[in-house]
JSON list of C-alpha atoms in Angstrom, two decimals:
[
{"chain": "A", "resi": 6, "resn": "ASP", "atom": "CA", "xyz": [11.36, 4.45, -4.69]},
{"chain": "A", "resi": 7, "resn": "ALA", "atom": "CA", "xyz": [10.95, 0.69, -4.69]},
{"chain": "A", "resi": 8, "resn": "GLY", "atom": "CA", "xyz": [7.65, -0.45, -6.19]},
{"chain": "A", "resi": 9, "resn": "ILE", "atom": "CA", "xyz": [6.04, -2.23, -3.26]},
{"chain": "A", "resi": 10, "resn": "THR", "atom": "CA", "xyz": [2.31, -2.20, -2.63]},
{"chain": "A", "resi": 11, "resn": "GLN", "atom": "CA", "xyz": [0.63, -3.65, 0.42]},
{"chain": "A", "resi": 12, "resn": "SER", "atom": "CA", "xyz": [-3.08, -4.35, 0.64]},
{"chain": "A", "resi": 13, "resn": "PRO", "atom": "CA", "xyz": [-5.18, -3.73, 2.52]},
{"chain": "A", "resi": 14, "resn": "ARG", "atom": "CA", "xyz": [-3.57, -0.78, 4.26]},
{"chain": "A", "resi": 15, "resn": "HIS", "atom": "CA", "xyz": [-6.03, -0.94, 7.14]},
{"chain": "A", "resi": 16, "resn": "LYS", "atom": "CA", "xyz": [-8.21, -3.78, 8.34]},
{"chain": "A", "resi": 17, "resn": "VAL", "atom": "CA", "xyz": [-10.37, -4.42, 11.37]},
{"chain": "A", "resi": 18, "resn": "THR", "atom": "CA", "xyz": [-11.51, -7.98, 11.92]},
{"chain": "A", "resi": 19, "resn": "GLU", "atom": "CA", "xyz": [-12.86, -10.22, 14.64]},
{"chain": "A", "resi": 20, "resn": "THR", "atom": "CA", "xyz": [-11.12, -12.96, 16.57]},
{"chain": "A", "resi": 21, "resn": "GLY", "atom": "CA", "xyz": [-11.25, -16.29, 14.78]},
{"chain": "A", "resi": 22, "resn": "THR", "atom": "CA", "xyz": [-11.64, -14.95, 11.25]},
{"chain": "A", "resi": 23, "resn": "PRO", "atom": "CA", "xyz": [-9.08, -15.59, 8.50]},
{"chain": "A", "resi": 24, "resn": "VAL", "atom": "CA", "xyz": [-7.09, -12.65, 7.18]},
{"chain": "A", "resi": 25, "resn": "THR", "atom": "CA", "xyz": [-4.80, -12.38, 4.16]},
{"chain": "A", "resi": 26, "resn": "LEU", "atom": "CA", "xyz": [-2.40, -9.53, 3.56]},
{"chain": "A", "resi": 27, "resn": "ARG", "atom": "CA", "xyz": [-0.91, -9.08, 0.13]},
{"chain": "A", "resi": 28, "resn": "CYS", "atom": "CA", "xyz": [2.45, -7.69, -0.89]},
{"chain": "A", "resi": 29, "resn": "HIS", "atom": "CA", "xyz": [3.04, -6.90, -4.54]},
{"chain": "A", "resi": 30, "resn": "GLN", "atom": "CA", "xyz": [6.37, -5.76, -5.99]},
{"chain": "A", "resi": 31, "resn": "THR", "atom": "CA", "xyz": [7.30, -4.48, -9.42]},
{"chain": "A", "resi": 32, "resn": "GLU", "atom": "CA", "xyz": [11.08, -4.73, -8.90]},
{"chain": "A", "resi": 33, "resn": "ASN", "atom": "CA", "xyz": [11.52, -8.43, -9.70]},
{"chain": "A", "resi": 34, "resn": "HIS", "atom": "CA", "xyz": [13.51, -8.82, -6.48]},
{"chain": "A", "resi": 35, "resn": "ARG", "atom": "CA", "xyz": [14.21, -12.32, -5.33]},
{"chain": "A", "resi": 36, "resn": "TYR", "atom": "CA", "xyz": [13.78, -11.92, -1.58]},
{"chain": "A", "resi": 37, "resn": "MET", "atom": "CA", "xyz": [10.54, -10.93, 0.13]},
{"chain": "A", "resi": 38, "resn": "TYR", "atom": "CA", "xyz": [9.79, -10.60, 3.83]},
{"chain": "A", "resi": 39, "resn": "TRP", "atom": "CA", "xyz": [6.94, -10.06, 6.24]},
{"chain": "A", "resi": 40, "resn": "TYR", "atom": "CA", "xyz": [7.69, -8.21, 9.48]},
{"chain": "A", "resi": 41, "resn": "ARG", "atom": "CA", "xyz": [5.40, -7.10, 12.27]},
{"chain": "A", "resi": 42, "resn": "GLN", "atom": "CA", "xyz": [5.99, -3.95, 14.27]},
{"chain": "A", "resi": 43, "resn": "ASP", "atom": "CA", "xyz": [4.90, -3.63, 17.87]},
{"chain": "A", "resi": 44, "resn": "PRO", "atom": "CA", "xyz": [5.82, -1.01, 20.50]},
{"chain": "A", "resi": 45, "resn": "GLY", "atom": "CA", "xyz": [8.93, -2.00, 22.42]},
{"chain": "A", "resi": 46, "resn": "HIS", "atom": "CA", "xyz": [9.84, -4.76, 19.98]},
{"chain": "A", "resi": 47, "resn": "GLY", "atom": "CA", "xyz": [10.91, -2.98, 16.84]},
{"chain": "A", "resi": 48, "resn": "LEU", "atom": "CA", "xyz": [10.30, -5.05, 13.73]},
{"chain": "A", "resi": 49, "resn": "ARG", "atom": "CA", "xyz": [10.27, -8.82, 14.01]},
{"chain": "A", "resi": 50, "resn": "LEU", "atom": "CA", "xyz": [10.50, -11.21, 11.09]},
{"chain": "A", "resi": 51, "resn": "ILE", "atom": "CA", "xyz": [7.48, -13.46, 10.55]},
{"chain": "A", "resi": 52, "resn": "HIS", "atom": "CA", "xyz": [8.32, -15.31, 7.31]},
{"chain": "A", "resi": 53, "resn": "TYR", "atom": "CA", "xyz": [10.48, -14.72, 4.32]},
{"chain": "A", "resi": 54, "resn": "SER", "atom": "CA", "xyz": [10.86, -16.02, 0.78]},
{"chain": "A", "resi": 55, "resn": "TYR", "atom": "CA", "xyz": [13.97, -16.51, -1.29]},
{"chain": "A", "resi": 56, "resn": "GLY", "atom": "CA", "xyz": [12.17, -17.42, -4.50]},
{"chain": "A", "resi": 57, "resn": "VAL", "atom": "CA", "xyz": [8.92, -18.70, -5.94]},
{"chain": "A", "resi": 58, "resn": "LYS", "atom": "CA", "xyz": [7.54, -21.44, -3.69]},
{"chain": "A", "resi": 59, "resn": "ASP", "atom": "CA", "xyz": [10.62, -21.12, -1.43]},
{"chain": "A", "resi": 60, "resn": "THR", "atom": "CA", "xyz": [9.73, -19.80, 2.01]},
{"chain": "A", "resi": 61, "resn": "ASP", "atom": "CA", "xyz": [11.03, -20.12, 5.54]},
{"chain": "A", "resi": 62, "resn": "LYS", "atom": "CA", "xyz": [10.06, -19.14, 9.06]},
{"chain": "A", "resi": 63, "resn": "GLY", "atom": "CA", "xyz": [11.25, -16.12, 10.95]},
{"chain": "A", "resi": 64, "resn": "GLU", "atom": "CA", "xyz": [11.35, -15.54, 14.70]},
{"chain": "A", "resi": 65, "resn": "VAL", "atom": "CA", "xyz": [7.58, -15.01, 15.23]},
{"chain": "A", "resi": 66, "resn": "SER", "atom": "CA", "xyz": [5.97, -17.38, 12.70]},
{"chain": "A", "resi": 67, "resn": "ASP", "atom": "CA", "xyz": [3.41, -19.12, 14.94]},
{"chain": "A", "resi": 68, "resn": "GLY", "atom": "CA", "xyz": [-0.13, -18.44, 13.74]},
{"chain": "A", "resi": 69, "resn": "TYR", "atom": "CA", "xyz": [1.00, -17.26, 10.30]},
{"chain": "A", "resi": 70, "resn": "SER", "atom": "CA", "xyz": [1.46, -18.89, 6.94]},
{"chain": "A", "resi": 71, "resn": "VAL", "atom": "CA", "xyz": [2.75, -17.51, 3.65]},
{"chain": "A", "resi": 72, "resn": "SER", "atom": "CA", "xyz": [2.66, -18.32, -0.01]},
{"chain": "A", "resi": 73, "resn": "ARG", "atom": "CA", "xyz": [4.58, -17.14, -3.03]},
{"chain": "A", "resi": 74, "resn": "SER", "atom": "CA", "xyz": [3.32, -18.49, -6.32]},
{"chain": "A", "resi": 75, "resn": "LYS", "atom": "CA", "xyz": [4.74, -15.63, -8.40]},
{"chain": "A", "resi": 76, "resn": "THR", "atom": "CA", "xyz": [7.87, -13.53, -8.06]},
{"chain": "A", "resi": 77, "resn": "GLU", "atom": "CA", "xyz": [5.86, -10.37, -7.56]},
{"chain": "A", "resi": 78, "resn": "ASP", "atom": "CA", "xyz": [3.38, -11.53, -4.89]},
{"chain": "A", "resi": 79, "resn": "PHE", "atom": "CA", "xyz": [3.92, -12.63, -1.30]},
{"chain": "A", "resi": 80, "resn": "LEU", "atom": "CA", "xyz": [0.83, -13.40, 0.76]},
{"chain": "A", "resi": 81, "resn": "LEU", "atom": "CA", "xyz": [0.63, -13.51, 4.54]},
{"chain": "A", "resi": 82, "resn": "THR", "atom": "CA", "xyz": [-2.30, -15.43, 6.02]},
{"chain": "A", "resi": 83, "resn": "LEU", "atom": "CA", "xyz": [-3.64, -15.51, 9.54]},
{"chain": "A", "resi": 84, "resn": "GLU", "atom": "CA", "xyz": [-5.77, -18.65, 9.52]},
{"chain": "A", "resi": 85, "resn": "SER", "atom": "CA", "xyz": [-7.66, -17.66, 12.68]},
{"chain": "A", "resi": 86, "resn": "ALA", "atom": "CA", "xyz": [-6.84, -14.17, 13.86]},
{"chain": "A", "resi": 87, "resn": "THR", "atom": "CA", "xyz": [-6.22, -13.50, 17.55]},
{"chain": "A", "resi": 88, "resn": "SER", "atom": "CA", "xyz": [-5.98, -10.22, 19.44]},
{"chain": "A", "resi": 89, "resn": "SER", "atom": "CA", "xyz": [-2.23, -10.77, 19.89]},
{"chain": "A", "resi": 90, "resn": "GLN", "atom": "CA", "xyz": [-1.89, -10.41, 16.12]},
{"chain": "A", "resi": 91, "resn": "THR", "atom": "CA", "xyz": [-3.07, -6.82, 16.24]},
{"chain": "A", "resi": 92, "resn": "SER", "atom": "CA", "xyz": [-0.06, -5.07, 14.78]},
{"chain": "A", "resi": 93, "resn": "VAL", "atom": "CA", "xyz": [1.36, -3.14, 11.87]},
{"chain": "A", "resi": 94, "resn": "TYR", "atom": "CA", "xyz": [2.65, -5.49, 9.20]},
{"chain": "A", "resi": 95, "resn": "PHE", "atom": "CA", "xyz": [5.43, -4.52, 6.81]},
{"chain": "A", "resi": 96, "resn": "CYS", "atom": "CA", "xyz": [6.44, -6.22, 3.63]},
{"chain": "A", "resi": 97, "resn": "ALA", "atom": "CA", "xyz": [10.01, -5.78, 2.45]},
{"chain": "A", "resi": 98, "resn": "ILE", "atom": "CA", "xyz": [12.01, -6.82, -0.59]},
{"chain": "A", "resi": 99, "resn": "SER", "atom": "CA", "xyz": [15.68, -7.28, -1.31]},
{"chain": "A", "resi": 100, "resn": "GLU", "atom": "CA", "xyz": [17.93, -8.20, -4.18]},
{"chain": "A", "resi": 101, "resn": "ILE", "atom": "CA", "xyz": [21.35, -9.10, -2.95]},
{"chain": "A", "resi": 102, "resn": "SER", "atom": "CA", "xyz": [23.30, -6.96, -5.34]},
{"chain": "A", "resi": 103, "resn": "GLY", "atom": "CA", "xyz": [26.88, -6.51, -4.30]},
{"chain": "A", "resi": 104, "resn": "ASP", "atom": "CA", "xyz": [25.91, -8.06, -0.98]},
{"chain": "A", "resi": 105, "resn": "THR", "atom": "CA", "xyz": [24.47, -4.83, 0.35]},
{"chain": "A", "resi": 106, "resn": "GLY", "atom": "CA", "xyz": [21.65, -6.56, 2.17]},
{"chain": "A", "resi": 107, "resn": "GLU", "atom": "CA", "xyz": [19.47, -3.45, 2.03]},
{"chain": "A", "resi": 108, "resn": "LEU", "atom": "CA", "xyz": [15.73, -3.96, 2.47]},
{"chain": "A", "resi": 109, "resn": "PHE", "atom": "CA", "xyz": [13.10, -1.80, 0.82]},
{"chain": "A", "resi": 110, "resn": "PHE", "atom": "CA", "xyz": [9.84, -1.55, 2.71]},
{"chain": "A", "resi": 111, "resn": "GLY", "atom": "CA", "xyz": [6.20, -1.16, 1.82]},
{"chain": "A", "resi": 112, "resn": "GLU", "atom": "CA", "xyz": [4.04, 1.38, 3.62]},
{"chain": "A", "resi": 113, "resn": "GLY", "atom": "CA", "xyz": [2.65, -1.05, 6.16]},
{"chain": "A", "resi": 114, "resn": "SER", "atom": "CA", "xyz": [-0.74, -2.58, 6.87]},
{"chain": "A", "resi": 115, "resn": "ARG", "atom": "CA", "xyz": [-2.44, -1.89, 10.17]},
{"chain": "A", "resi": 116, "resn": "LEU", "atom": "CA", "xyz": [-4.45, -4.87, 11.40]},
{"chain": "A", "resi": 117, "resn": "THR", "atom": "CA", "xyz": [-6.78, -4.69, 14.38]},
{"chain": "A", "resi": 118, "resn": "VAL", "atom": "CA", "xyz": [-8.26, -7.91, 15.74]},
{"chain": "A", "resi": 119, "resn": "LEU", "atom": "CA", "xyz": [-11.20, -7.33, 18.08]},
{"chain": "B", "resi": 258, "resn": "ALA", "atom": "CA", "xyz": [19.03, -15.48, 19.75]},
{"chain": "B", "resi": 259, "resn": "GLN", "atom": "CA", "xyz": [21.29, -12.90, 18.23]},
{"chain": "B", "resi": 260, "resn": "THR", "atom": "CA", "xyz": [20.03, -9.52, 19.32]},
{"chain": "B", "resi": 261, "resn": "VAL", "atom": "CA", "xyz": [20.23, -5.83, 18.60]},
{"chain": "B", "resi": 262, "resn": "THR", "atom": "CA", "xyz": [19.82, -3.48, 21.56]},
{"chain": "B", "resi": 263, "resn": "GLN", "atom": "CA", "xyz": [18.93, 0.19, 21.57]},
{"chain": "B", "resi": 264, "resn": "SER", "atom": "CA", "xyz": [19.15, 1.31, 25.16]},
{"chain": "B", "resi": 265, "resn": "GLN", "atom": "CA", "xyz": [17.54, 4.72, 24.65]},
{"chain": "B", "resi": 266, "resn": "PRO", "atom": "CA", "xyz": [13.78, 4.46, 24.09]},
{"chain": "B", "resi": 267, "resn": "GLU", "atom": "CA", "xyz": [13.54, 8.25, 23.73]},
{"chain": "B", "resi": 268, "resn": "MET", "atom": "CA", "xyz": [15.96, 11.05, 22.96]},
{"chain": "B", "resi": 269, "resn": "SER", "atom": "CA", "xyz": [15.53, 14.76, 22.38]},
{"chain": "B", "resi": 270, "resn": "VAL", "atom": "CA", "xyz": [17.73, 17.39, 20.77]},
{"chain": "B", "resi": 271, "resn": "GLN", "atom": "CA", "xyz": [17.57, 21.08, 20.09]},
{"chain": "B", "resi": 272, "resn": "GLU", "atom": "CA", "xyz": [17.35, 22.14, 16.48]},
{"chain": "B", "resi": 273, "resn": "ALA", "atom": "CA", "xyz": [20.83, 22.66, 14.98]},
{"chain": "B", "resi": 274, "resn": "GLU", "atom": "CA", "xyz": [22.49, 20.63, 17.75]},
{"chain": "B", "resi": 275, "resn": "THR", "atom": "CA", "xyz": [24.09, 17.18, 17.55]},
{"chain": "B", "resi": 276, "resn": "VAL", "atom": "CA", "xyz": [22.66, 13.97, 18.94]},
{"chain": "B", "resi": 277, "resn": "THR", "atom": "CA", "xyz": [23.99, 10.42, 19.15]},
{"chain": "B", "resi": 278, "resn": "LEU", "atom": "CA", "xyz": [21.80, 7.32, 19.19]},
{"chain": "B", "resi": 279, "resn": "SER", "atom": "CA", "xyz": [23.29, 4.15, 20.62]},
{"chain": "B", "resi": 280, "resn": "CYS", "atom": "CA", "xyz": [23.11, 0.60, 19.35]},
{"chain": "B", "resi": 281, "resn": "THR", "atom": "CA", "xyz": [24.84, -2.61, 20.38]},
{"chain": "B", "resi": 282, "resn": "TYR", "atom": "CA", "xyz": [24.49, -6.03, 18.82]},
{"chain": "B", "resi": 283, "resn": "ASP", "atom": "CA", "xyz": [25.78, -9.51, 19.00]},
{"chain": "B", "resi": 284, "resn": "THR", "atom": "CA", "xyz": [26.93, -11.75, 16.20]},
{"chain": "B", "resi": 285, "resn": "SER", "atom": "CA", "xyz": [29.26, -14.65, 15.60]},
{"chain": "B", "resi": 286, "resn": "GLU", "atom": "CA", "xyz": [29.99, -13.61, 12.03]},
{"chain": "B", "resi": 287, "resn": "SER", "atom": "CA", "xyz": [33.00, -11.62, 10.89]},
{"chain": "B", "resi": 288, "resn": "ASP", "atom": "CA", "xyz": [31.45, -10.01, 7.84]},
{"chain": "B", "resi": 289, "resn": "TYR", "atom": "CA", "xyz": [28.01, -8.44, 7.93]},
{"chain": "B", "resi": 290, "resn": "TYR", "atom": "CA", "xyz": [26.13, -5.24, 7.35]},
{"chain": "B", "resi": 291, "resn": "LEU", "atom": "CA", "xyz": [24.66, -2.80, 9.84]},
{"chain": "B", "resi": 292, "resn": "PHE", "atom": "CA", "xyz": [21.92, -0.29, 9.12]},
{"chain": "B", "resi": 293, "resn": "TRP", "atom": "CA", "xyz": [20.07, 2.64, 10.58]},
{"chain": "B", "resi": 294, "resn": "TYR", "atom": "CA", "xyz": [16.50, 3.11, 9.40]},
{"chain": "B", "resi": 295, "resn": "LYS", "atom": "CA", "xyz": [14.29, 6.10, 10.07]},
{"chain": "B", "resi": 296, "resn": "GLN", "atom": "CA", "xyz": [10.52, 5.86, 10.50]},
{"chain": "B", "resi": 297, "resn": "PRO", "atom": "CA", "xyz": [8.72, 9.22, 10.48]},
{"chain": "B", "resi": 298, "resn": "PRO", "atom": "CA", "xyz": [5.04, 9.55, 11.45]},
{"chain": "B", "resi": 299, "resn": "SER", "atom": "CA", "xyz": [4.12, 8.51, 7.91]},
{"chain": "B", "resi": 300, "resn": "ARG", "atom": "CA", "xyz": [5.28, 5.02, 8.98]},
{"chain": "B", "resi": 301, "resn": "GLN", "atom": "CA", "xyz": [7.50, 4.62, 5.92]},
{"chain": "B", "resi": 302, "resn": "MET", "atom": "CA", "xyz": [10.82, 2.90, 6.67]},
{"chain": "B", "resi": 303, "resn": "ILE", "atom": "CA", "xyz": [13.68, 4.92, 5.19]},
{"chain": "B", "resi": 304, "resn": "LEU", "atom": "CA", "xyz": [17.30, 3.81, 5.05]},
{"chain": "B", "resi": 305, "resn": "VAL", "atom": "CA", "xyz": [19.54, 6.42, 6.67]},
{"chain": "B", "resi": 306, "resn": "ILE", "atom": "CA", "xyz": [22.96, 4.83, 6.50]},
{"chain": "B", "resi": 307, "resn": "ARG", "atom": "CA", "xyz": [24.69, 1.46, 6.25]},
{"chain": "B", "resi": 308, "resn": "GLN", "atom": "CA", "xyz": [28.06, 0.13, 7.34]},
{"chain": "B", "resi": 309, "resn": "GLU", "atom": "CA", "xyz": [30.00, -2.86, 6.07]},
{"chain": "B", "resi": 310, "resn": "ALA", "atom": "CA", "xyz": [31.66, -4.61, 8.98]},
{"chain": "B", "resi": 311, "resn": "TYR", "atom": "CA", "xyz": [34.90, -5.35, 7.14]},
{"chain": "B", "resi": 312, "resn": "LYS", "atom": "CA", "xyz": [35.41, -1.65, 6.43]},
{"chain": "B", "resi": 313, "resn": "GLN", "atom": "CA", "xyz": [37.17, 0.21, 9.21]},
{"chain": "B", "resi": 314, "resn": "GLN", "atom": "CA", "xyz": [36.15, 3.63, 7.94]},
{"chain": "B", "resi": 315, "resn": "ASN", "atom": "CA", "xyz": [32.94, 4.93, 9.47]},
{"chain": "B", "resi": 316, "resn": "ALA", "atom": "CA", "xyz": [30.12, 5.55, 6.99]},
{"chain": "B", "resi": 317, "resn": "THR", "atom": "CA", "xyz": [28.90, 9.10, 6.43]},
{"chain": "B", "resi": 318, "resn": "GLU", "atom": "CA", "xyz": [25.83, 10.43, 4.60]},
{"chain": "B", "resi": 319, "resn": "ASN", "atom": "CA", "xyz": [25.60, 14.22, 4.73]},
{"chain": "B", "resi": 320, "resn": "ARG", "atom": "CA", "xyz": [24.63, 15.11, 8.34]},
{"chain": "B", "resi": 321, "resn": "PHE", "atom": "CA", "xyz": [24.47, 11.46, 9.39]},
{"chain": "B", "resi": 322, "resn": "SER", "atom": "CA", "xyz": [27.52, 9.48, 10.45]},
{"chain": "B", "resi": 323, "resn": "VAL", "atom": "CA", "xyz": [28.22, 6.36, 12.44]},
{"chain": "B", "resi": 324, "resn": "ASN", "atom": "CA", "xyz": [30.74, 5.36, 15.05]},
{"chain": "B", "resi": 325, "resn": "PHE", "atom": "CA", "xyz": [31.36, 1.69, 14.36]},
{"chain": "B", "resi": 326, "resn": "GLN", "atom": "CA", "xyz": [33.35, -0.19, 16.99]},
{"chain": "B", "resi": 327, "resn": "LYS", "atom": "CA", "xyz": [33.58, -3.77, 15.73]},
{"chain": "B", "resi": 328, "resn": "ALA", "atom": "CA", "xyz": [35.33, -5.27, 18.73]},
{"chain": "B", "resi": 329, "resn": "ALA", "atom": "CA", "xyz": [32.81, -3.70, 21.08]},
{"chain": "B", "resi": 330, "resn": "LYS", "atom": "CA", "xyz": [29.91, -4.56, 18.72]},
{"chain": "B", "resi": 331, "resn": "SER", "atom": "CA", "xyz": [28.71, -1.00, 18.91]},
{"chain": "B", "resi": 332, "resn": "PHE", "atom": "CA", "xyz": [27.13, 1.02, 16.10]},
{"chain": "B", "resi": 333, "resn": "SER", "atom": "CA", "xyz": [25.99, 4.50, 17.09]},
{"chain": "B", "resi": 334, "resn": "LEU", "atom": "CA", "xyz": [24.38, 7.09, 14.83]},
{"chain": "B", "resi": 335, "resn": "LYS", "atom": "CA", "xyz": [25.34, 10.75, 15.03]},
{"chain": "B", "resi": 336, "resn": "ILE", "atom": "CA", "xyz": [23.04, 13.39, 13.60]},
{"chain": "B", "resi": 337, "resn": "SER", "atom": "CA", "xyz": [24.66, 16.78, 13.17]},
{"chain": "B", "resi": 338, "resn": "ASP", "atom": "CA", "xyz": [22.84, 20.09, 12.74]},
{"chain": "B", "resi": 339, "resn": "SER", "atom": "CA", "xyz": [19.54, 18.45, 13.70]},
{"chain": "B", "resi": 340, "resn": "GLN", "atom": "CA", "xyz": [16.49, 19.56, 11.77]},
{"chain": "B", "resi": 341, "resn": "LEU", "atom": "CA", "xyz": [12.81, 19.36, 12.58]},
{"chain": "B", "resi": 342, "resn": "GLY", "atom": "CA", "xyz": [12.41, 16.81, 9.81]},
{"chain": "B", "resi": 343, "resn": "ASP", "atom": "CA", "xyz": [14.78, 14.46, 11.63]},
{"chain": "B", "resi": 344, "resn": "ALA", "atom": "CA", "xyz": [12.12, 13.78, 14.26]},
{"chain": "B", "resi": 345, "resn": "ALA", "atom": "CA", "xyz": [11.25, 10.11, 13.89]},
{"chain": "B", "resi": 346, "resn": "MET", "atom": "CA", "xyz": [11.70, 6.65, 15.30]},
{"chain": "B", "resi": 347, "resn": "TYR", "atom": "CA", "xyz": [15.17, 5.32, 14.50]},
{"chain": "B", "resi": 348, "resn": "PHE", "atom": "CA", "xyz": [15.92, 1.62, 14.23]},
{"chain": "B", "resi": 349, "resn": "CYS", "atom": "CA", "xyz": [19.29, -0.03, 14.25]},
{"chain": "B", "resi": 350, "resn": "ALA", "atom": "CA", "xyz": [19.50, -3.33, 12.35]},
{"chain": "B", "resi": 351, "resn": "ARG", "atom": "CA", "xyz": [22.02, -6.07, 11.74]},
{"chain": "B", "resi": 352, "resn": "GLU", "atom": "CA", "xyz": [22.06, -8.31, 8.71]},
{"chain": "B", "resi": 353, "resn": "THR", "atom": "CA", "xyz": [21.92, -12.07, 9.06]},
{"chain": "B", "resi": 354, "resn": "SER", "atom": "CA", "xyz": [22.18, -14.68, 6.36]},
{"chain": "B", "resi": 355, "resn": "GLY", "atom": "CA", "xyz": [19.79, -14.42, 3.42]},
{"chain": "B", "resi": 356, "resn": "SER", "atom": "CA", "xyz": [19.65, -10.65, 3.73]},
{"chain": "B", "resi": 357, "resn": "ARG", "atom": "CA", "xyz": [17.39, -10.89, 6.76]},
{"chain": "B", "resi": 358, "resn": "LEU", "atom": "CA", "xyz": [17.57, -8.01, 9.20]},
{"chain": "B", "resi": 359, "resn": "THR", "atom": "CA", "xyz": [17.29, -8.15, 12.97]},
{"chain": "B", "resi": 360, "resn": "PHE", "atom": "CA", "xyz": [16.07, -4.86, 14.40]},
{"chain": "B", "resi": 361, "resn": "GLY", "atom": "CA", "xyz": [16.49, -3.11, 17.70]},
{"chain": "B", "resi": 362, "resn": "GLU", "atom": "CA", "xyz": [13.56, -1.81, 19.69]},
{"chain": "B", "resi": 363, "resn": "GLY", "atom": "CA", "xyz": [13.86, 1.70, 18.31]},
{"chain": "B", "resi": 364, "resn": "THR", "atom": "CA", "xyz": [14.68, 5.17, 19.65]},
{"chain": "B", "resi": 365, "resn": "GLN", "atom": "CA", "xyz": [12.09, 7.93, 19.37]},
{"chain": "B", "resi": 366, "resn": "LEU", "atom": "CA", "xyz": [13.88, 11.17, 18.53]},
{"chain": "B", "resi": 367, "resn": "THR", "atom": "CA", "xyz": [12.24, 14.51, 19.25]},
{"chain": "B", "resi": 368, "resn": "VAL", "atom": "CA", "xyz": [13.70, 17.69, 17.77]},
{"chain": "B", "resi": 369, "resn": "ASN", "atom": "CA", "xyz": [12.86, 20.83, 19.71]},
{"chain": "B", "resi": 370, "resn": "PRO", "atom": "CA", "xyz": [12.70, 24.18, 17.87]}
]
């Protein structure tokens, strides 16, 4: 199993508060991703990183920022949480080896914004 | 936006029977990867099977196989001899550049004993 740890696994917060989710990997993979999962939408890409300090937006990036100061850590920040950001957040990693494109996922973080 | 569509929100199958989950996608690329992921109630995303678009032969992994129709942009998953442990949400996904995946909406599979 890929060594991916997400924290916190569960969080309840109030509208307007900042929230940071952390993804930590022990695989030394180059690519890291944040997805959100909502009923009827599958998983949608928020932001991704292709190296230290190299990040880019996904399809649902509004209201989110990310940082990657070390290969092993990828942080997702909600500067001012809103109820529409209540979701399950998944971190994923990938190392394009032989161009397989396979993603390995963390266990998810459930965020509830009241 | 390039999309992945799973037209069956829910499916059910009897234990030991065969079920097919549908997936269609769009893309302008000629070489890409397609995936099926399984998400059981534990929420963990598990890779079931992958297909390389340039390969004509359909991928197979034990009881799981795909029917890949490149011209039709169709990528269905067949589960043979269904088991109770196969009950899960199944997601079809297509690779885009930078190893990003675009996912379908998911199909919830129920296996009846």
